[in-house]
């Protein structure tokens, strides 16, 4: 897989600069840290919303900074956690005296570093809370839900928490709404081909030309099973059943769904997948309120996709559909 | 390259159905033709805007149906022109007595079939005009501009013509604005790797692991030169210079730019490219008003990208920035 890059060791910095130059009305570089992005127009009277994580997943993480989304983001190297220092900077940049909610994908380094960063800023008087997103049903059983990895479902939590904070809700209330979102999200993905890390120059994993891996993580973490590629409908039915079994959705529940490409898988295929997911839903009594299709959480040029369901209460629905200003979210 | 599909011969129909099921508030299938998409809520008092072309380029063509964009689109098989009958259906579905502007990418079959379709509907009393988008500077010299292929610049023409029609402008006035847009667009791309046609099951072209082709078309049409992969900045500087030489942009001109992925090339790389384009512009006296970065005109999982410039008059600017409702355009 060829890349249009310069020196691989500048990959992250150059893409950050490009992001800001491309959308100067949305993003700004933090004054105190060149691996932290804030909103171009900082909010002065609301709970701050912060995330952070490795590079290589755009629009995740930093693309979701914007009005009605995140206030700041700490940016790690490709597939690597940001440092504690970067997270401290992101939290401080997002705070305006109303406290900060950190929304963290459930990866060891990200969680550990955010815990340390929160301790450090708390000592300086900034109140923080954390939501650890754990939506990947392939990575742990329902009884151990808190051990699950955070994948595409994160975006729903960013959106909902961001909208809630925008209303002027308190830190505890934003935490409550973000937690409600996190509890009601289920994601399951499938990987078809790896990506190449710019500095390593080789694929993240190996997989045969006729094989796929259900539940593989976005960094190539082991999934549930490796199997032969099969027709889209069979594959979707399998993923759909696993998600439904896990989510325990009931008749008359309202949901939103997200069909997410890991990068190379094109829109045409996502729509074939969406067709089948929506057909399955039509045969149930579950009400799909909104379908999101696109590249929301990627692993650069990895081929594959994930399906996410979000069970919507009135509270979640209101926040999901609230207006926002972010290049990667179409209201 | 593996694909998540069912029977390859159903690829187009299934992705159309999925598109509509995913966005039922935006798109609808024409009642008289299952290869024509119209707006879900048809407009009753404006010039109709129509396009058509081969599948495999989403969001081009049919993704750009929506308020402030297209009214209807005829959908061909993968990389193949729609039929005259499909185009006739699209035009009739878009017409409400105010005439129809057909915006056509400059490909032999698309142009020929639209010409026949226009003749047929004119005989039935529907007034039509045509704009043939020719923005790919690699495909013919400036003196033979009308022979150029239509690529990512098409989206600017869709947006601007769609916004102009929405104001209630006459067919002649919409034609004039769309023509002004088309005359002021320049695009140049580079291909890194091919895509695979679902029915053929093999790559559209062959290219060595260390090679790229400047100016290759989105269906694999020959470009200007095949060369060794080089650093992003060198490559961008080369493309930028060619575009500037061709466009004859002057000091104080306002432009919009689009950095478009052909599919697999990820956002991280697009932003590295955007950084360099914007640096080049900063060193000139040309004023970049807005940068669009993303996957606007693709060839499924092809790797590569294109850079488009649009010189903005006040008229073009007003229409480019007018509000629209389309899942693939963030106002």
PDB file of N, CA and C in Angstrom, chain B residues 176-213:
ATOM      1  N   UNK B 176     -25.899  29.765 -17.299  1.00  0.00           N
ATOM      2  CA  UNK B 176     -24.814  30.756 -17.310  1.00  0.00           C
ATOM      3  C   UNK B 176     -23.916  30.586 -16.074  1.00  0.00           C
ATOM      4  N   UNK B 177     -24.546  30.419 -14.922  1.00  0.00           N
ATOM      5  CA  UNK B 177     -23.764  30.246 -13.686  1.00  0.00           C
ATOM      6  C   UNK B 177     -23.007  28.917 -13.684  1.00  0.00           C
ATOM      7  N   UNK B 178     -23.654  27.858 -14.133  1.00  0.00           N
ATOM      8  CA  UNK B 178     -22.978  26.547 -14.181  1.00  0.00           C
ATOM      9  C   UNK B 178     -21.806  26.590 -15.150  1.00  0.00           C
ATOM     10  N   UNK B 179     -21.993  27.292 -16.265  1.00  0.00           N
ATOM     11  CA  UNK B 179     -20.918  27.419 -17.260  1.00  0.00           C
ATOM     12  C   UNK B 179     -19.769  28.238 -16.691  1.00  0.00           C
ATOM     13  N   UNK B 180     -20.111  29.291 -15.960  1.00  0.00           N
ATOM     14  CA  UNK B 180     -19.067  30.099 -15.319  1.00  0.00           C
ATOM     15  C   UNK B 180     -18.247  29.228 -14.358  1.00  0.00           C
ATOM     16  N   UNK B 181     -18.935  28.400 -13.571  1.00  0.00           N
ATOM     17  CA  UNK B 181     -18.225  27.496 -12.647  1.00  0.00           C
ATOM     18  C   UNK B 181     -17.306  26.567 -13.439  1.00  0.00           C
ATOM     19  N   UNK B 182     -17.867  25.900 -14.424  1.00  0.00           N
ATOM     20  CA  UNK B 182     -17.098  24.932 -15.216  1.00  0.00           C
ATOM     21  C   UNK B 182     -15.854  25.570 -15.835  1.00  0.00           C
ATOM     22  N   UNK B 183     -15.985  26.784 -16.314  1.00  0.00           N
ATOM     23  CA  UNK B 183     -14.850  27.472 -16.951  1.00  0.00           C
ATOM     24  C   UNK B 183     -13.737  27.788 -15.957  1.00  0.00           C
ATOM     25  N   UNK B 184     -14.069  27.837 -14.684  1.00  0.00           N
ATOM     26  CA  UNK B 184     -13.095  28.292 -13.686  1.00  0.00           C
ATOM     27  C   UNK B 184     -12.567  27.187 -12.781  1.00  0.00           C
ATOM     28  N   UNK B 185     -12.781  25.942 -13.194  1.00  0.00           N
ATOM     29  CA  UNK B 185     -12.326  24.794 -12.397  1.00  0.00           C
ATOM     30  C   UNK B 185     -11.155  24.107 -13.087  1.00  0.00           C
ATOM     31  N   UNK B 186     -10.168  23.753 -12.282  1.00  0.00           N
ATOM     32  CA  UNK B 186      -9.045  22.958 -12.778  1.00  0.00           C
ATOM     33  C   UNK B 186      -8.790  21.829 -11.786  1.00  0.00           C
ATOM     34  N   UNK B 187      -8.611  20.625 -12.293  1.00  0.00           N
ATOM     35  CA  UNK B 187      -8.311  19.479 -11.427  1.00  0.00           C
ATOM     36  C   UNK B 187      -7.138  18.696 -12.008  1.00  0.00           C
ATOM     37  N   UNK B 188      -6.301  18.200 -11.111  1.00  0.00           N
ATOM     38  CA  UNK B 188      -5.250  17.272 -11.532  1.00  0.00           C
ATOM     39  C   UNK B 188      -5.088  16.227 -10.440  1.00  0.00           C
ATOM     40  N   UNK B 189      -5.003  14.984 -10.853  1.00  0.00           N
ATOM     41  CA  UNK B 189      -4.934  13.901  -9.882  1.00  0.00           C
ATOM     42  C   UNK B 189      -3.722  13.014 -10.075  1.00  0.00           C
ATOM     43  N   UNK B 190      -3.590  12.064  -9.160  1.00  0.00           N
ATOM     44  CA  UNK B 190      -2.528  11.073  -9.259  1.00  0.00           C
ATOM     45  C   UNK B 190      -3.082   9.735  -8.755  1.00  0.00           C
ATOM     46  N   UNK B 191      -2.756   8.681  -9.471  1.00  0.00           N
ATOM     47  CA  UNK B 191      -3.241   7.343  -9.095  1.00  0.00           C
ATOM     48  C   UNK B 191      -2.096   6.526  -8.514  1.00  0.00           C
ATOM     49  N   UNK B 192      -2.387   5.812  -7.421  1.00  0.00           N
ATOM     50  CA  UNK B 192      -1.370   4.981  -6.774  1.00  0.00           C
ATOM     51  C   UNK B 192      -1.634   3.494  -6.962  1.00  0.00           C
ATOM     52  N   UNK B 193      -2.905   3.125  -6.930  1.00  0.00           N
ATOM     53  CA  UNK B 193      -3.244   1.704  -7.092  1.00  0.00           C
ATOM     54  C   UNK B 193      -4.643   1.603  -7.681  1.00  0.00           C
ATOM     55  N   UNK B 194      -4.932   0.493  -8.353  1.00  0.00           N
ATOM     56  CA  UNK B 194      -6.211   0.348  -9.056  1.00  0.00           C
ATOM     57  C   UNK B 194      -7.332  -0.081  -8.122  1.00  0.00           C
ATOM     58  N   UNK B 195      -8.543  -0.098  -8.656  1.00  0.00           N
ATOM     59  CA  UNK B 195      -9.658  -0.742  -7.962  1.00  0.00           C
ATOM     60  C   UNK B 195     -10.034  -1.987  -8.754  1.00  0.00           C
ATOM     61  N   UNK B 196     -10.935  -2.760  -8.177  1.00  0.00           N
ATOM     62  CA  UNK B 196     -11.375  -3.987  -8.843  1.00  0.00           C
ATOM     63  C   UNK B 196     -12.854  -3.850  -9.193  1.00  0.00           C
ATOM     64  N   UNK B 197     -13.177  -4.085 -10.456  1.00  0.00           N
ATOM     65  CA  UNK B 197     -14.583  -4.040 -10.867  1.00  0.00           C
ATOM     66  C   UNK B 197     -15.264  -5.307 -10.347  1.00  0.00           C
ATOM     67  N   UNK B 198     -16.405  -5.174  -9.658  1.00  0.00           N
ATOM     68  CA  UNK B 198     -17.028  -6.339  -9.032  1.00  0.00           C
ATOM     69  C   UNK B 198     -17.294  -7.489 -10.008  1.00  0.00           C
ATOM     70  N   UNK B 199     -17.788  -7.167 -11.200  1.00  0.00           N
ATOM     71  CA  UNK B 199     -18.114  -8.264 -12.122  1.00  0.00           C
ATOM     72  C   UNK B 199     -16.875  -8.858 -12.787  1.00  0.00           C
ATOM     73  N   UNK B 200     -15.905  -8.035 -13.091  1.00  0.00           N
ATOM     74  CA  UNK B 200     -14.679  -8.536 -13.728  1.00  0.00           C
ATOM     75  C   UNK B 200     -13.794  -9.253 -12.709  1.00  0.00           C
ATOM     76  N   UNK B 201     -13.778  -8.739 -11.479  1.00  0.00           N
ATOM     77  CA  UNK B 201     -12.996  -9.390 -10.426  1.00  0.00           C
ATOM     78  C   UNK B 201     -11.506  -9.181 -10.527  1.00  0.00           C
ATOM     79  N   UNK B 202     -11.078  -8.267 -11.415  1.00  0.00           N
ATOM     80  CA  UNK B 202      -9.636  -8.003 -11.490  1.00  0.00           C
ATOM     81  C   UNK B 202      -9.357  -6.510 -11.586  1.00  0.00           C
ATOM     82  N   UNK B 203      -8.104  -6.119 -11.283  1.00  0.00           N
ATOM     83  CA  UNK B 203      -7.771  -4.688 -11.224  1.00  0.00           C
ATOM     84  C   UNK B 203      -7.986  -3.975 -12.557  1.00  0.00           C
ATOM     85  N   UNK B 204      -8.334  -2.700 -12.491  1.00  0.00           N
ATOM     86  CA  UNK B 204      -8.571  -1.903 -13.697  1.00  0.00           C
ATOM     87  C   UNK B 204      -7.279  -1.601 -14.465  1.00  0.00           C
ATOM     88  N   UNK B 205      -6.153  -1.631 -13.771  1.00  0.00           N
ATOM     89  CA  UNK B 205      -4.874  -1.418 -14.449  1.00  0.00           C
ATOM     90  C   UNK B 205      -3.772  -1.993 -13.569  1.00  0.00           C
ATOM     91  N   UNK B 206      -2.575  -2.081 -14.139  1.00  0.00           N
ATOM     92  CA  UNK B 206      -1.432  -2.570 -13.362  1.00  0.00           C
ATOM     93  C   UNK B 206      -0.436  -1.447 -13.147  1.00  0.00           C
ATOM     94  N   UNK B 207       0.152  -1.436 -11.973  1.00  0.00           N
ATOM     95  CA  UNK B 207       1.153  -0.413 -11.669  1.00  0.00           C
ATOM     96  C   UNK B 207       2.101  -0.997 -10.629  1.00  0.00           C
ATOM     97  N   UNK B 208       3.379  -0.737 -10.807  1.00  0.00           N
ATOM     98  CA  UNK B 208       4.366  -1.314  -9.884  1.00  0.00           C
ATOM     99  C   UNK B 208       4.235  -0.736  -8.478  1.00  0.00           C
ATOM    100  N   UNK B 209       4.761  -1.479  -7.526  1.00  0.00           N
ATOM    101  CA  UNK B 209       4.646  -1.100  -6.113  1.00  0.00           C
ATOM    102  C   UNK B 209       5.282   0.247  -5.789  1.00  0.00           C
ATOM    103  N   UNK B 210       6.252   0.658  -6.599  1.00  0.00           N
ATOM    104  CA  UNK B 210       6.934   1.929  -6.308  1.00  0.00           C
ATOM    105  C   UNK B 210       6.563   3.018  -7.308  1.00  0.00           C
ATOM    106  N   UNK B 211       5.489   2.789  -8.063  1.00  0.00           N
ATOM    107  CA  UNK B 211       5.135   3.752  -9.109  1.00  0.00           C
ATOM    108  C   UNK B 211       3.801   4.450  -8.853  1.00  0.00           C
ATOM    109  N   UNK B 212       3.681   5.654  -9.420  1.00  0.00           N
ATOM    110  CA  UNK B 212       2.418   6.387  -9.429  1.00  0.00           C
ATOM    111  C   UNK B 212       2.194   6.897 -10.849  1.00  0.00           C
ATOM    112  N   UNK B 213       0.962   7.284 -11.147  1.00  0.00           N
ATOM    113  CA  UNK B 213       0.721   7.866 -12.472  1.00  0.00           C
ATOM    114  C   UNK B 213      -0.016   9.196 -12.331  1.00  0.00           C
TER     115      UNK B 213
END
